[in-house]
XYZ file of N, CA and C in Angstrom:
585
model
N 3.201 0.652 -20.603
C 1.830 0.243 -20.817
C 1.008 0.709 -19.618
N -0.202 1.163 -19.833
C -0.987 1.684 -18.707
C -1.303 0.610 -17.668
N -1.401 1.058 -16.423
C -1.824 0.157 -15.354
C -3.325 -0.065 -15.468
N -3.758 -1.213 -15.002
C -5.182 -1.509 -14.972
C -5.862 -0.544 -14.009
N -6.955 0.044 -14.419
C -7.712 0.948 -13.556
C -8.646 0.110 -12.691
N -8.573 0.295 -11.376
C -9.361 -0.509 -10.448
C -10.602 0.238 -9.977
N -11.624 -0.523 -9.623
C -12.842 0.021 -9.044
C -12.895 -0.399 -7.579
N -12.926 0.577 -6.701
C -13.094 0.280 -5.275
C -14.553 -0.074 -5.016
N -14.831 -0.781 -3.930
C -16.230 -1.049 -3.587
C -17.016 0.261 -3.457
N -18.260 0.242 -3.916
C -19.080 1.470 -3.880
C -19.174 2.094 -2.489
N -19.371 1.297 -1.418
C -19.423 1.927 -0.091
C -18.125 2.675 0.261
N -16.981 2.151 -0.186
C -15.712 2.840 0.074
C -15.684 4.176 -0.670
N -16.127 4.180 -1.926
C -16.165 5.420 -2.711
C -17.132 6.425 -2.085
N -18.346 5.965 -1.752
C -19.364 6.869 -1.221
C -18.959 7.460 0.128
N -18.373 6.637 0.996
C -17.986 7.160 2.309
C -16.848 8.164 2.188
N -15.962 7.972 1.207
C -14.874 8.923 0.978
C -15.420 10.237 0.435
N -16.336 10.161 -0.515
C -16.956 11.380 -1.049
C -17.695 12.145 0.048
N -18.401 11.426 0.906
C -19.116 12.076 2.004
C -18.129 12.770 2.948
N -17.012 12.118 3.238
C -16.010 12.717 4.127
C -15.387 13.961 3.497
N -15.174 13.926 2.179
C -14.614 15.097 1.500
C -15.570 16.280 1.558
N -16.866 16.010 1.544
C -17.859 17.075 1.586
C -18.198 17.548 2.981
N -17.636 16.905 3.982
C -17.942 17.245 5.369
C -17.233 18.525 5.788
N -17.918 19.384 6.568
C -17.243 20.585 7.080
C -16.106 20.241 8.043
N -16.108 19.026 8.553
C -15.054 18.604 9.479
C -13.904 17.910 8.755
N -13.798 18.101 7.433
C -12.706 17.477 6.672
C -11.364 17.881 7.274
N -10.394 17.033 7.088
C -9.074 17.222 7.708
C -8.462 18.570 7.340
N -7.708 19.169 8.285
C -7.052 20.452 8.008
C -6.156 20.405 6.772
N -5.571 19.236 6.476
C -4.702 19.118 5.307
C -5.465 19.442 4.016
N -6.787 19.333 4.037
C -7.589 19.587 2.842
C -8.127 21.008 2.768
N -8.247 21.677 3.897
C -8.875 23.001 3.917
C -8.086 24.052 3.156
N -6.808 23.872 3.032
C -5.977 24.884 2.366
C -5.981 24.742 0.848
N -6.709 23.784 0.324
C -6.737 23.563 -1.124
C -8.094 23.965 -1.691
N -8.128 25.107 -2.395
C -9.402 25.526 -2.975
C -9.752 24.653 -4.178
N -10.989 24.732 -4.552
C -11.409 23.986 -5.735
C -11.889 22.612 -5.382
N -12.377 21.902 -6.370
C -12.932 20.574 -6.094
C -11.848 19.577 -5.694
N -12.191 18.756 -4.725
C -11.328 17.664 -4.279
C -11.960 16.370 -4.771
N -11.180 15.553 -5.467
C -11.719 14.310 -6.008
C -10.872 13.118 -5.583
N -11.535 12.039 -5.118
C -10.786 10.827 -4.787
C -10.537 10.023 -6.064
N -9.279 9.752 -6.356
C -8.910 9.032 -7.572
C -7.904 7.939 -7.253
N -7.547 7.168 -8.271
C -6.531 6.108 -8.161
C -6.766 5.187 -6.971
N -7.943 4.549 -6.883
C -8.170 3.642 -5.754
C -7.208 2.463 -5.787
N -6.638 2.170 -4.637
C -5.690 1.061 -4.505
C -6.056 0.215 -3.294
N -6.190 -1.101 -3.475
C -6.385 -1.961 -2.306
C -5.075 -2.044 -1.524
N -5.182 -1.985 -0.210
C -4.004 -2.066 0.658
C -4.010 -3.445 1.314
N -3.020 -4.247 0.962
C -2.873 -5.579 1.543
C -1.740 -5.543 2.565
N -1.858 -6.384 3.576
C -0.846 -6.448 4.638
C -0.201 -7.820 4.608
N 1.125 -7.823 4.653
C 1.925 -9.047 4.648
C 2.575 -9.166 6.023
N 2.162 -10.160 6.798
C 2.690 -10.316 8.150
C 3.292 -11.702 8.320
N 4.224 -11.811 9.240
C 4.817 -13.107 9.547
C 5.648 -13.664 8.420
N 6.413 -12.791 7.751
C 7.136 -13.279 6.566
C 8.245 -14.260 6.903
N 8.697 -14.296 8.143
C 9.751 -15.256 8.502
C 9.179 -16.611 8.895
N 7.867 -16.719 8.999
C 7.258 -17.971 9.447
C 6.761 -18.834 8.299
N 7.011 -18.456 7.058
C 6.452 -19.169 5.913
C 7.525 -19.511 4.887
N 7.307 -20.615 4.202
C 8.114 -20.947 3.026
C 7.430 -20.275 1.846
N 8.172 -19.507 1.078
C 7.569 -18.777 -0.031
C 6.796 -17.579 0.491
N 6.040 -16.926 -0.387
C 5.317 -15.733 0.047
C 4.289 -16.046 1.130
N 4.308 -15.286 2.223
C 3.309 -15.479 3.264
C 1.964 -14.940 2.793
N 0.895 -15.295 3.482
C -0.406 -14.801 3.056
C -0.537 -13.290 3.247
N -1.228 -12.668 2.314
C -1.533 -11.240 2.412
C -3.033 -11.114 2.648
N -3.422 -10.096 3.411
C -4.849 -9.875 3.655
C -5.203 -8.434 3.299
N -6.391 -8.262 2.766
C -6.874 -6.925 2.428
C -7.221 -6.190 3.714
N -6.647 -4.985 3.891
C -6.873 -4.224 5.121
C -7.578 -2.897 4.876
N -7.512 -2.371 3.634
C -8.076 -1.044 3.369
C -8.168 -0.802 1.870
N -8.895 0.238 1.508
C -8.842 0.819 0.161
C -8.382 2.251 0.346
N -7.412 2.659 -0.449
C -6.843 4.004 -0.352
C -7.086 4.753 -1.651
N -7.422 6.034 -1.525
C -7.632 6.921 -2.670
C -6.645 8.079 -2.584
N -6.130 8.506 -3.716
C -5.374 9.753 -3.760
C -6.392 10.867 -3.960
N -6.365 11.863 -3.095
C -7.283 12.995 -3.186
C -6.585 14.079 -3.982
N -7.180 14.433 -5.123
C -6.548 15.395 -6.024
C -7.272 16.735 -6.017
N -6.466 17.779 -6.185
C -6.956 19.139 -6.352
C -6.035 19.810 -7.351
N -6.603 20.369 -8.406
C -5.770 21.044 -9.400
C -4.789 20.122 -10.086
N -5.143 18.854 -10.273
C -4.297 17.927 -11.007
C -3.191 17.269 -10.201
N -3.124 17.537 -8.904
C -2.081 16.889 -8.100
C -2.679 16.320 -6.821
N -2.014 15.303 -6.291
C -2.476 14.685 -5.045
C -2.119 15.594 -3.875
N -3.115 15.906 -3.050
C -2.897 16.768 -1.892
C -3.082 16.013 -0.581
N -3.641 14.823 -0.664
C -3.850 13.986 0.526
C -4.224 12.590 0.049
N -4.353 11.697 0.998
C -4.880 10.361 0.718
C -6.039 10.130 1.665
N -6.988 9.344 1.217
C -8.141 8.968 2.041
C -8.150 7.453 2.154
N -8.404 6.960 3.348
C -8.406 5.514 3.536
C -9.733 5.071 4.115
N -10.219 3.938 3.598
C -11.435 3.314 4.105
C -11.069 1.948 4.676
N -11.821 1.536 5.663
C -11.563 0.256 6.337
C -12.821 -0.602 6.296
N -12.639 -1.927 6.344
C -13.816 -2.789 6.408
C -14.442 -2.738 7.802
N -15.762 -2.759 7.833
C -16.511 -2.803 9.092
C -17.532 -3.934 8.963
N -18.189 -4.303 10.034
C -19.228 -5.346 9.927
C -20.343 -4.967 8.941
N -20.532 -3.652 8.720
C -21.576 -3.183 7.800
C -21.042 -2.875 6.406
N -19.794 -3.175 6.126
C -19.201 -2.863 4.819
C -18.044 -1.889 4.978
N -17.701 -1.215 3.910
C -16.567 -0.293 3.914
C -16.986 1.070 4.444
N -16.126 1.689 5.281
C -16.417 3.000 5.848
C -15.149 3.852 5.822
N -15.343 5.153 5.655
C -14.215 6.085 5.678
C -13.501 5.986 7.017
N -12.156 6.020 6.978
C -11.359 5.947 8.193
C -10.678 7.288 8.481
N -9.827 7.774 7.546
C -9.090 9.012 7.810
C -8.450 9.553 6.541
N -8.067 10.850 6.607
C -7.251 11.501 5.588
C -5.834 11.595 6.128
N -4.859 11.603 5.251
C -3.489 11.821 5.707
C -2.626 12.354 4.566
N -1.504 12.921 4.940
C -0.498 13.401 3.988
C 0.785 12.643 4.248
N 1.906 13.306 4.116
C 3.179 12.674 4.421
C 3.906 12.153 3.202
N 5.080 11.567 3.422
C 5.950 11.194 2.302
C 5.395 10.090 1.409
N 4.561 9.198 1.944
C 4.051 8.117 1.101
C 3.118 8.632 0.006
N 2.572 9.816 0.193
C 1.669 10.386 -0.800
C 2.402 10.658 -2.115
N 3.457 11.451 -2.070
C 4.206 11.747 -3.304
C 4.953 10.513 -3.796
N 5.380 9.671 -2.882
C 6.085 8.453 -3.272
C 5.161 7.503 -4.034
N 3.890 7.425 -3.604
C 2.919 6.585 -4.316
C 2.704 7.119 -5.721
N 2.549 8.437 -5.837
C 2.372 9.044 -7.169
C 3.565 8.746 -8.068
N 4.767 8.893 -7.532
C 5.978 8.635 -8.321
C 6.035 7.176 -8.763
N 5.734 6.257 -7.852
C 5.781 4.826 -8.187
C 4.743 4.478 -9.253
N 3.562 5.080 -9.168
C 2.529 4.825 -10.185
C 2.986 5.330 -11.555
N 3.622 6.507 -11.590
C 4.149 7.027 -12.869
C 5.226 6.101 -13.423
N 6.109 5.628 -12.562
C 7.155 4.698 -12.997
C 6.546 3.425 -13.562
N 5.520 2.913 -12.900
C 4.898 1.662 -13.323
C 4.233 1.804 -14.686
N 3.719 2.986 -14.987
C 3.095 3.224 -16.297
C 4.098 3.022 -17.431
N 5.376 3.223 -17.155
C 6.407 3.115 -18.188
C 6.946 1.692 -18.349
N 6.551 0.777 -17.471
C 7.045 -0.595 -17.555
C 6.376 -1.348 -18.696
N 7.067 -2.327 -19.222
C 6.469 -3.206 -20.230
C 5.519 -4.160 -19.527
N 4.438 -4.493 -20.171
C 3.470 -5.422 -19.593
C 2.352 -4.682 -18.893
N 1.315 -5.421 -18.562
C 0.134 -4.870 -17.895
C 0.085 -5.399 -16.472
N -0.176 -4.516 -15.529
C -0.216 -4.909 -14.119
C -1.459 -4.350 -13.444
N -1.851 -5.032 -12.371
C -2.908 -4.545 -11.504
C -2.220 -3.896 -10.309
N -2.408 -2.588 -10.103
C -1.705 -1.923 -8.992
C -2.401 -2.149 -7.653
N -1.595 -2.401 -6.659
C -2.056 -2.574 -5.283
C -0.988 -1.983 -4.379
N -1.300 -1.810 -3.119
C -0.291 -1.464 -2.136
C -0.094 -2.669 -1.226
N 1.148 -2.909 -0.842
C 1.472 -4.016 0.058
C 2.276 -3.458 1.215
N 1.733 -3.608 2.406
C 2.381 -3.126 3.619
C 3.091 -4.286 4.305
N 4.311 -4.020 4.769
C 5.071 -4.993 5.565
C 5.314 -4.326 6.919
N 4.343 -4.434 7.842
C 4.456 -3.693 9.097
C 5.679 -4.045 9.927
N 6.166 -5.275 9.806
C 7.341 -5.670 10.596
C 8.575 -4.851 10.231
N 8.588 -4.268 9.041
C 9.719 -3.438 8.610
C 9.321 -1.977 8.410
N 8.094 -1.617 8.802
C 7.593 -0.261 8.558
C 7.778 0.096 7.085
N 7.342 -0.801 6.220
C 7.605 -0.676 4.785
C 6.295 -0.731 4.007
N 6.194 0.131 2.999
C 5.047 0.132 2.103
C 5.574 0.042 0.679
N 4.955 -0.824 -0.129
C 5.384 -0.992 -1.517
C 4.189 -0.868 -2.452
N 4.468 -0.455 -3.676
C 3.489 -0.583 -4.741
C 3.644 -2.004 -5.255
N 2.569 -2.761 -5.206
C 2.572 -4.166 -5.633
C 1.960 -4.216 -7.022
N 2.750 -4.621 -7.987
C 2.288 -4.738 -9.371
C 1.988 -6.203 -9.634
N 0.706 -6.525 -9.559
C 0.238 -7.910 -9.671
C 0.055 -8.254 -11.147
N 0.657 -9.348 -11.579
C 0.627 -9.737 -12.980
C -0.692 -10.298 -13.459
N -1.536 -10.789 -12.550
C -2.831 -11.346 -12.933
C -3.858 -10.217 -12.954
N -4.017 -9.585 -14.102
C -4.900 -8.424 -14.197
C -6.376 -8.792 -14.093
N -6.710 -10.064 -14.222
C -8.106 -10.497 -14.109
C -8.475 -10.853 -12.666
N -7.513 -10.824 -11.766
C -7.751 -11.217 -10.372
C -8.639 -10.203 -9.661
N -9.368 -10.691 -8.667
C -10.126 -9.809 -7.790
C -9.101 -9.021 -6.973
N -9.114 -7.676 -7.025
C -8.096 -6.901 -6.306
C -8.151 -7.063 -4.794
N -9.252 -7.606 -4.283
C -9.379 -7.808 -2.846
C -8.774 -9.128 -2.392
N -8.351 -9.959 -3.326
C -7.855 -11.286 -2.974
C -6.508 -11.547 -3.638
N -5.927 -12.677 -3.271
C -4.702 -13.120 -3.920
C -3.462 -12.878 -3.084
N -2.414 -13.540 -3.502
C -1.133 -13.472 -2.824
C -0.076 -12.977 -3.807
N 1.002 -12.403 -3.303
C 2.079 -12.002 -4.213
C 2.656 -13.226 -4.934
N 2.670 -13.173 -6.252
C 3.260 -14.242 -7.053
C 4.756 -13.980 -7.193
N 5.572 -15.011 -7.339
C 7.017 -14.812 -7.443
C 7.428 -13.834 -8.536
N 6.660 -13.763 -9.622
C 7.025 -12.867 -10.732
C 6.389 -11.480 -10.626
N 5.521 -11.251 -9.623
C 4.980 -9.910 -9.410
C 6.114 -8.966 -9.047
N 5.875 -7.677 -9.250
C 6.879 -6.668 -8.909
C 6.458 -5.905 -7.658
N 7.438 -5.600 -6.809
C 7.242 -4.749 -5.642
C 8.148 -3.540 -5.790
N 7.567 -2.356 -5.637
C 8.332 -1.108 -5.730
C 8.289 -0.456 -4.351
N 9.372 -0.554 -3.559
C 9.365 0.064 -2.233
C 9.150 1.574 -2.332
N 8.264 2.090 -1.490
C 8.008 3.520 -1.460
C 8.955 4.181 -0.467
N 9.238 5.454 -0.714
C 10.110 6.211 0.180
C 9.269 6.821 1.306
N 9.752 6.749 2.534
C 11.039 6.214 2.947
C 11.014 4.689 3.058
N 12.018 4.063 2.486
C 12.174 2.611 2.554
C 13.117 2.273 3.709
N 13.058 1.036 4.205
C 13.996 0.646 5.262
C 15.446 0.779 4.786
N 16.370 1.029 5.703
C 17.773 1.142 5.320
C 18.241 -0.081 4.533
N 18.987 0.173 3.473
C 19.526 -0.907 2.656
C 18.591 -1.396 1.563
N 17.386 -0.857 1.491
C 16.436 -1.226 0.437
C 16.157 0.024 -0.383
N 16.469 -0.044 -1.660
C 16.325 1.130 -2.525
C 14.857 1.422 -2.816
N 14.450 2.652 -2.551
C 13.083 3.069 -2.874
C 12.968 3.269 -4.381
N 11.793 3.016 -4.894
C 11.440 3.247 -6.304
C 12.224 2.382 -7.276
N 12.734 1.271 -6.805
C 13.392 0.312 -7.690
C 12.552 -0.958 -7.710
N 11.996 -1.330 -8.875
C 11.159 -2.540 -8.918
C 11.976 -3.807 -8.649
N 11.397 -4.669 -7.832
C 12.010 -5.959 -7.503
C 10.969 -7.045 -7.723
N 11.379 -8.190 -8.236
C 10.479 -9.335 -8.276
C 10.269 -9.816 -6.837
N 9.070 -10.303 -6.569
C 8.768 -10.833 -5.233
C 9.783 -11.905 -4.861
N 10.119 -12.765 -5.823
C 11.064 -13.863 -5.549
C 12.451 -13.355 -5.167
N 12.793 -12.121 -5.564
C 14.097 -11.550 -5.211
C 14.042 -10.741 -3.917
N 12.956 -9.993 -3.708
C 12.889 -9.100 -2.550
C 12.487 -9.823 -1.269
N 11.608 -10.803 -1.358
C 11.131 -11.483 -0.152
C 12.269 -12.121 0.659
N 13.244 -12.804 0.018
C 14.356 -13.342 0.823
C 15.165 -12.247 1.520
N 15.297 -11.080 0.899
C 16.020 -9.963 1.525
C 15.273 -9.501 2.768
N 13.943 -9.380 2.648
C 13.137 -8.958 3.793
C 13.186 -9.989 4.909
N 13.117 -11.257 4.548
C 13.169 -12.329 5.535
C 14.502 -12.311 6.275
N 15.588 -12.136 5.516
C 16.918 -12.070 6.124
C 17.018 -10.872 7.054
N 16.497 -9.754 6.603
C 16.555 -8.549 7.425
C 15.806 -8.752 8.744
N 14.644 -9.386 8.692
C 13.891 -9.638 9.917
C 14.549 -10.697 10.781
N 15.275 -11.620 10.163
C 15.978 -12.639 10.928
C 17.081 -12.056 11.772
N 17.568 -10.874 11.376
C 18.635 -10.221 12.136
C 18.110 -9.357 13.271
N 16.788 -9.150 13.302
C 16.219 -8.327 14.363
C 16.344 -9.088 15.682
N 16.877 -8.444 16.693
C 17.012 -9.087 18.001
C 16.136 -8.354 19.000
N 15.559 -9.074 19.956
C 14.716 -8.403 20.945
C 15.532 -7.460 21.806
N 14.892 -6.384 22.256
C 15.585 -5.428 23.122
C 15.865 -6.024 24.475
N 15.014 -6.947 24.884
C 15.179 -7.560 26.193
C 14.918 -9.046 26.060
N 15.831 -9.860 26.494
C 15.660 -11.299 26.466
C 14.816 -11.675 27.691
N 13.641 -12.226 27.433
C 12.715 -12.552 28.527
C 13.269 -13.611 29.462
N 14.249 -14.400 28.998
C 14.798 -15.463 29.846
C 15.953 -14.975 30.707
N 16.470 -13.776 30.388
C 17.616 -13.272 31.154
C 17.138 -12.720 32.485
N 17.953 -12.888 33.513
C 17.589 -12.347 34.810
C 17.959 -10.874 34.860
N 17.178 -10.069 35.569
C 17.476 -8.648 35.622
C 18.815 -8.409 36.313
N 19.447 -7.322 35.924
C 20.738 -6.978 36.519
C 20.545 -6.592 37.978
N 21.507 -7.005 38.809
C 21.398 -6.722 40.238
C 22.011 -5.387 40.554
């Protein structure tokens, strides 16, 4: 079933279009002739402090991301950030998350049910997931991961977590919490230095 098509805030769209038309556009874009269009807007939420909460920790909206397409394929991503004056263009980038996001979106289109697509970042694990939110009427800028929502880790995923395999939040969150619980500091602040 198709994913819900989202509308990014107009200032985010306009600032991205202006950046694409700028002569100072990123080098990653200069090698692609033809029109460049920002498509597939996705809100980027950040999940922090997952070991400090019972159940899903709070997520906060940190950005809106667009896939920049040329000739029918994504050639870069554009990200906008909130500012005191509204949304503003931040940067263009490439890298593995670009093709991984496209692959995850294609996979999600084949799933049963209707979802609102979002991105969910877990900075403590250097992990990015496609978040398939079950409440399609929700404001994409708000809300928390529901236990029945799906998370699709993007490649590269942390060791031991399969990329491009959908997981329910209720199943994946305990794995992430356990993984972070095993992280040990490089230096114990209470230990005395070696003599």
